[in-house]
């Protein structure tokens, strides 16, 4: 007998969401609270510094290497982001040495599990919001409506980022109109850059 329906009204999207978040939970449990916290802080700090100073680094790179400006800016952004993330991640490994004692190790593991869960839900929510806004799979919005997990996670993600919106160095497109508008703007800018290179 072939089972065509999942229990508790779940669909294939719920299964994919559960598997995705579970990966983050396991990663957080394995890394522990301190390493996980340093990794997330490294990513956010790298993103903030890169968004703020990529133009300066891009100017420096363009002064030494002949390349299109948008390429120099991209290299500058990635350089700042990766360097910051790696440095803070390395500091996290050093700080995690204090958890070698068993009581602290247990707390560290459970703290890492909690961070992994929250981070996994946030990333999953962002992916769902983008997929729902982009015309990649026409029936995807219907699958979201039928899902038991998708809509609550998307709402949680929107609420979470609204709380920190004023502190972010950029605006996240968390609605269909915003995604479409930002993609159109990016496409126009890219076309202008390519036309400039051809000329």
Short mmCIF file of C-alpha atoms in Angstrom, two decimals:
data_model
loop_
_atom_site.label_atom_id
_atom_site.label_comp_id
_atom_site.label_asym_id
_atom_site.label_seq_id
_atom_site.Cartn_x
_atom_site.Cartn_y
_atom_site.Cartn_z
CA UNK A 1 0.00 0.00 0.00
CA UNK A 2 1.44 3.40 -1.03
CA UNK A 3 1.05 6.29 1.41
CA UNK A 4 0.16 9.46 -0.51
CA UNK A 5 -0.46 11.79 2.42
CA UNK A 6 1.79 12.77 5.31
CA UNK A 7 0.54 12.68 8.92
CA UNK A 8 -0.83 15.77 10.73
CA UNK A 9 -1.69 17.47 7.43
CA UNK A 10 1.97 18.01 6.50
CA UNK A 11 3.02 18.28 2.86
CA UNK A 12 6.37 17.91 1.10
CA UNK A 13 7.26 21.52 1.94
CA UNK A 14 6.82 20.85 5.66
CA UNK A 15 9.16 17.86 5.36
CA UNK A 16 11.74 20.00 3.54
CA UNK A 17 11.46 22.76 6.17
CA UNK A 18 11.86 20.27 9.03
CA UNK A 19 14.93 18.72 7.41
CA UNK A 20 16.46 22.15 6.71
CA UNK A 21 15.98 23.42 10.27
CA UNK A 22 17.17 20.09 11.70
CA UNK A 23 20.51 20.57 9.93
CA UNK A 24 20.95 23.91 11.71
CA UNK A 25 19.92 22.38 15.05
CA UNK A 26 22.51 19.61 14.70
CA UNK A 27 25.16 22.12 13.61
CA UNK A 28 24.38 24.34 16.62
CA UNK A 29 24.40 21.39 19.00
CA UNK A 30 27.74 20.23 17.61
CA UNK A 31 29.36 23.67 17.67
CA UNK A 32 27.95 24.79 21.01
CA UNK A 33 26.72 28.17 22.21
CA UNK A 34 30.02 30.06 22.17
CA UNK A 35 31.18 28.98 18.71
CA UNK A 36 27.70 29.45 17.25
CA UNK A 37 27.33 32.90 18.79
CA UNK A 38 30.74 34.01 17.53
CA UNK A 39 29.96 32.67 14.06
CA UNK A 40 26.67 34.58 13.84
CA UNK A 41 28.24 37.74 15.26
CA UNK A 42 31.04 37.36 12.72
CA UNK A 43 28.60 37.07 9.84
CA UNK A 44 26.51 40.05 10.96
CA UNK A 45 29.54 42.21 11.75
CA UNK A 46 31.13 41.28 8.44
CA UNK A 47 27.92 42.18 6.62
CA UNK A 48 27.68 45.51 8.43
CA UNK A 49 31.31 46.50 7.83
CA UNK A 50 31.23 45.31 4.22
CA UNK A 51 28.07 47.31 3.47
CA UNK A 52 29.60 50.40 5.06
CA UNK A 53 33.16 50.32 3.69
CA UNK A 54 33.05 48.30 0.44
CA UNK A 55 33.22 51.48 -1.67
CA UNK A 56 36.46 52.60 0.02
CA UNK A 57 38.08 49.21 -0.53
CA UNK A 58 36.71 49.18 -4.07
CA UNK A 59 38.42 52.52 -4.74
CA UNK A 60 41.69 51.13 -3.39
CA UNK A 61 41.47 48.02 -5.57
CA UNK A 62 40.49 49.99 -8.68
CA UNK A 63 43.51 52.23 -8.13
CA UNK A 64 45.89 49.28 -8.46
CA UNK A 65 44.02 46.96 -10.84
CA UNK A 66 42.21 47.98 -14.01
CA UNK A 67 38.70 46.54 -13.68
CA UNK A 68 35.07 47.70 -13.87
CA UNK A 69 33.99 49.62 -10.80
CA UNK A 70 31.18 47.25 -9.88
CA UNK A 71 33.67 44.34 -9.93
CA UNK A 72 36.05 46.25 -7.64
CA UNK A 73 33.17 47.05 -5.28
CA UNK A 74 32.09 43.39 -5.25
CA UNK A 75 35.63 42.25 -4.47
CA UNK A 76 35.86 44.88 -1.74
CA UNK A 77 32.58 43.75 -0.20
CA UNK A 78 33.57 40.07 -0.21
CA UNK A 79 37.05 40.83 1.15
CA UNK A 80 35.73 42.77 4.15
CA UNK A 81 32.91 40.32 4.81
CA UNK A 82 35.03 37.16 4.65
CA UNK A 83 38.00 38.61 6.57
CA UNK A 84 35.76 39.83 9.41
CA UNK A 85 33.76 36.60 9.58
CA UNK A 86 36.88 34.41 9.63
CA UNK A 87 38.63 36.48 12.32
CA UNK A 88 35.63 36.49 14.67
CA UNK A 89 34.94 32.80 13.97
CA UNK A 90 38.56 32.01 14.93
CA UNK A 91 38.19 34.00 18.15
CA UNK A 92 35.11 31.92 18.90
CA UNK A 93 37.11 28.70 18.68
CA UNK A 94 39.62 30.13 21.15
CA UNK A 95 36.89 31.32 23.53
CA UNK A 96 35.18 27.92 23.41
CA UNK A 97 38.13 26.43 25.28
CA UNK A 98 36.43 27.42 28.56
CA UNK A 99 33.72 24.81 27.89
CA UNK A 100 36.09 21.89 28.36
CA UNK A 101 34.65 21.53 31.88
CA UNK A 102 31.67 19.16 31.83
CA UNK A 103 28.94 21.37 33.45
CA UNK A 104 29.76 24.25 31.12
CA UNK A 105 29.99 21.89 28.17
CA UNK A 106 26.40 20.70 28.68
CA UNK A 107 25.09 24.27 28.90
CA UNK A 108 27.16 25.24 25.88
CA UNK A 109 25.68 22.41 23.80
CA UNK A 110 22.07 23.23 24.68
CA UNK A 111 22.71 26.92 24.05
CA UNK A 112 24.12 26.03 20.66
CA UNK A 113 21.02 23.97 19.94
CA UNK A 114 18.79 26.98 20.69
CA UNK A 115 20.86 29.28 18.48
CA UNK A 116 20.85 26.70 15.71
CA UNK A 117 17.06 26.47 15.90
CA UNK A 118 16.53 30.25 15.77
CA UNK A 119 19.10 30.78 13.01
CA UNK A 120 17.68 27.90 10.99
CA UNK A 121 14.15 29.30 11.27
CA UNK A 122 15.30 32.78 10.24
CA UNK A 123 17.24 31.53 7.19
CA UNK A 124 14.39 29.21 6.24
CA UNK A 125 11.91 32.08 6.50
CA UNK A 126 14.02 34.30 4.24
CA UNK A 127 14.31 31.55 1.63
CA UNK A 128 10.55 30.94 1.72
CA UNK A 129 9.80 34.65 1.35
CA UNK A 130 12.12 34.95 -1.66
CA UNK A 131 10.79 31.79 -3.30
CA UNK A 132 7.22 32.96 -2.80
CA UNK A 133 8.02 36.31 -4.44
CA UNK A 134 10.04 35.01 -7.40
CA UNK A 135 8.25 33.35 -10.34
CA UNK A 136 10.40 30.21 -10.22
CA UNK A 137 7.69 27.69 -9.40
CA UNK A 138 4.14 28.81 -10.23
CA UNK A 139 2.45 26.51 -7.69
CA UNK A 140 4.78 27.37 -4.81
CA UNK A 141 2.42 29.93 -3.18
CA UNK A 142 -0.27 27.23 -3.11
CA UNK A 143 2.12 24.84 -1.40
CA UNK A 144 2.86 27.51 1.19
CA UNK A 145 -0.85 27.93 1.90
CA UNK A 146 -1.22 24.17 2.41
CA UNK A 147 1.89 23.94 4.60
CA UNK A 148 1.54 23.77 8.39
CA UNK A 149 4.96 25.35 9.00
CA UNK A 150 5.70 27.76 6.14
CA UNK A 151 3.37 30.66 6.97
CA UNK A 152 4.17 30.80 10.71
CA UNK A 153 7.91 30.73 9.95
CA UNK A 154 7.57 33.47 7.32
CA UNK A 155 5.61 35.67 9.72
CA UNK A 156 8.16 35.02 12.47
CA UNK A 157 10.97 36.01 10.11
CA UNK A 158 9.23 39.23 9.06
CA UNK A 159 8.58 40.17 12.70
CA UNK A 160 12.19 39.36 13.63
CA UNK A 161 13.74 41.49 10.91
CA UNK A 162 11.30 44.34 11.51
CA UNK A 163 12.66 44.54 15.06
CA UNK A 164 16.22 44.96 13.76
CA UNK A 165 15.46 46.86 10.55
CA UNK A 166 16.79 50.16 11.90
CA UNK A 167 20.10 48.54 12.83
CA UNK A 168 20.75 46.83 9.49
CA UNK A 169 23.02 48.51 6.90
CA UNK A 170 20.55 47.59 4.14
CA UNK A 171 16.83 47.04 3.60
CA UNK A 172 15.64 43.47 3.24
CA UNK A 173 12.96 42.88 0.58
CA UNK A 174 10.46 40.86 2.63
CA UNK A 175 7.45 41.35 0.37
CA UNK A 176 6.70 40.39 -3.22
CA UNK A 177 6.63 44.03 -4.37
CA UNK A 178 9.94 44.81 -2.69
CA UNK A 179 11.64 41.77 -4.21
CA UNK A 180 10.34 42.61 -7.69
CA UNK A 181 11.38 46.26 -7.34
CA UNK A 182 14.87 45.40 -6.07
CA UNK A 183 15.44 42.80 -8.80
CA UNK A 184 14.35 45.27 -11.48
CA UNK A 185 16.71 47.92 -10.10
CA UNK A 186 19.59 45.43 -9.95
CA UNK A 187 18.89 44.28 -13.52
CA UNK A 188 18.94 47.86 -14.83
CA UNK A 189 22.19 48.63 -13.00
CA UNK A 190 23.79 45.44 -14.32
CA UNK A 191 22.71 46.25 -17.90
CA UNK A 192 24.21 49.73 -17.61
CA UNK A 193 27.49 48.31 -16.33
CA UNK A 194 27.68 45.77 -19.15
CA UNK A 195 26.85 48.46 -21.72
CA UNK A 196 29.62 50.63 -20.25
CA UNK A 197 32.10 47.74 -20.54
CA UNK A 198 31.10 47.10 -24.18
CA UNK A 199 31.51 50.75 -24.98
#
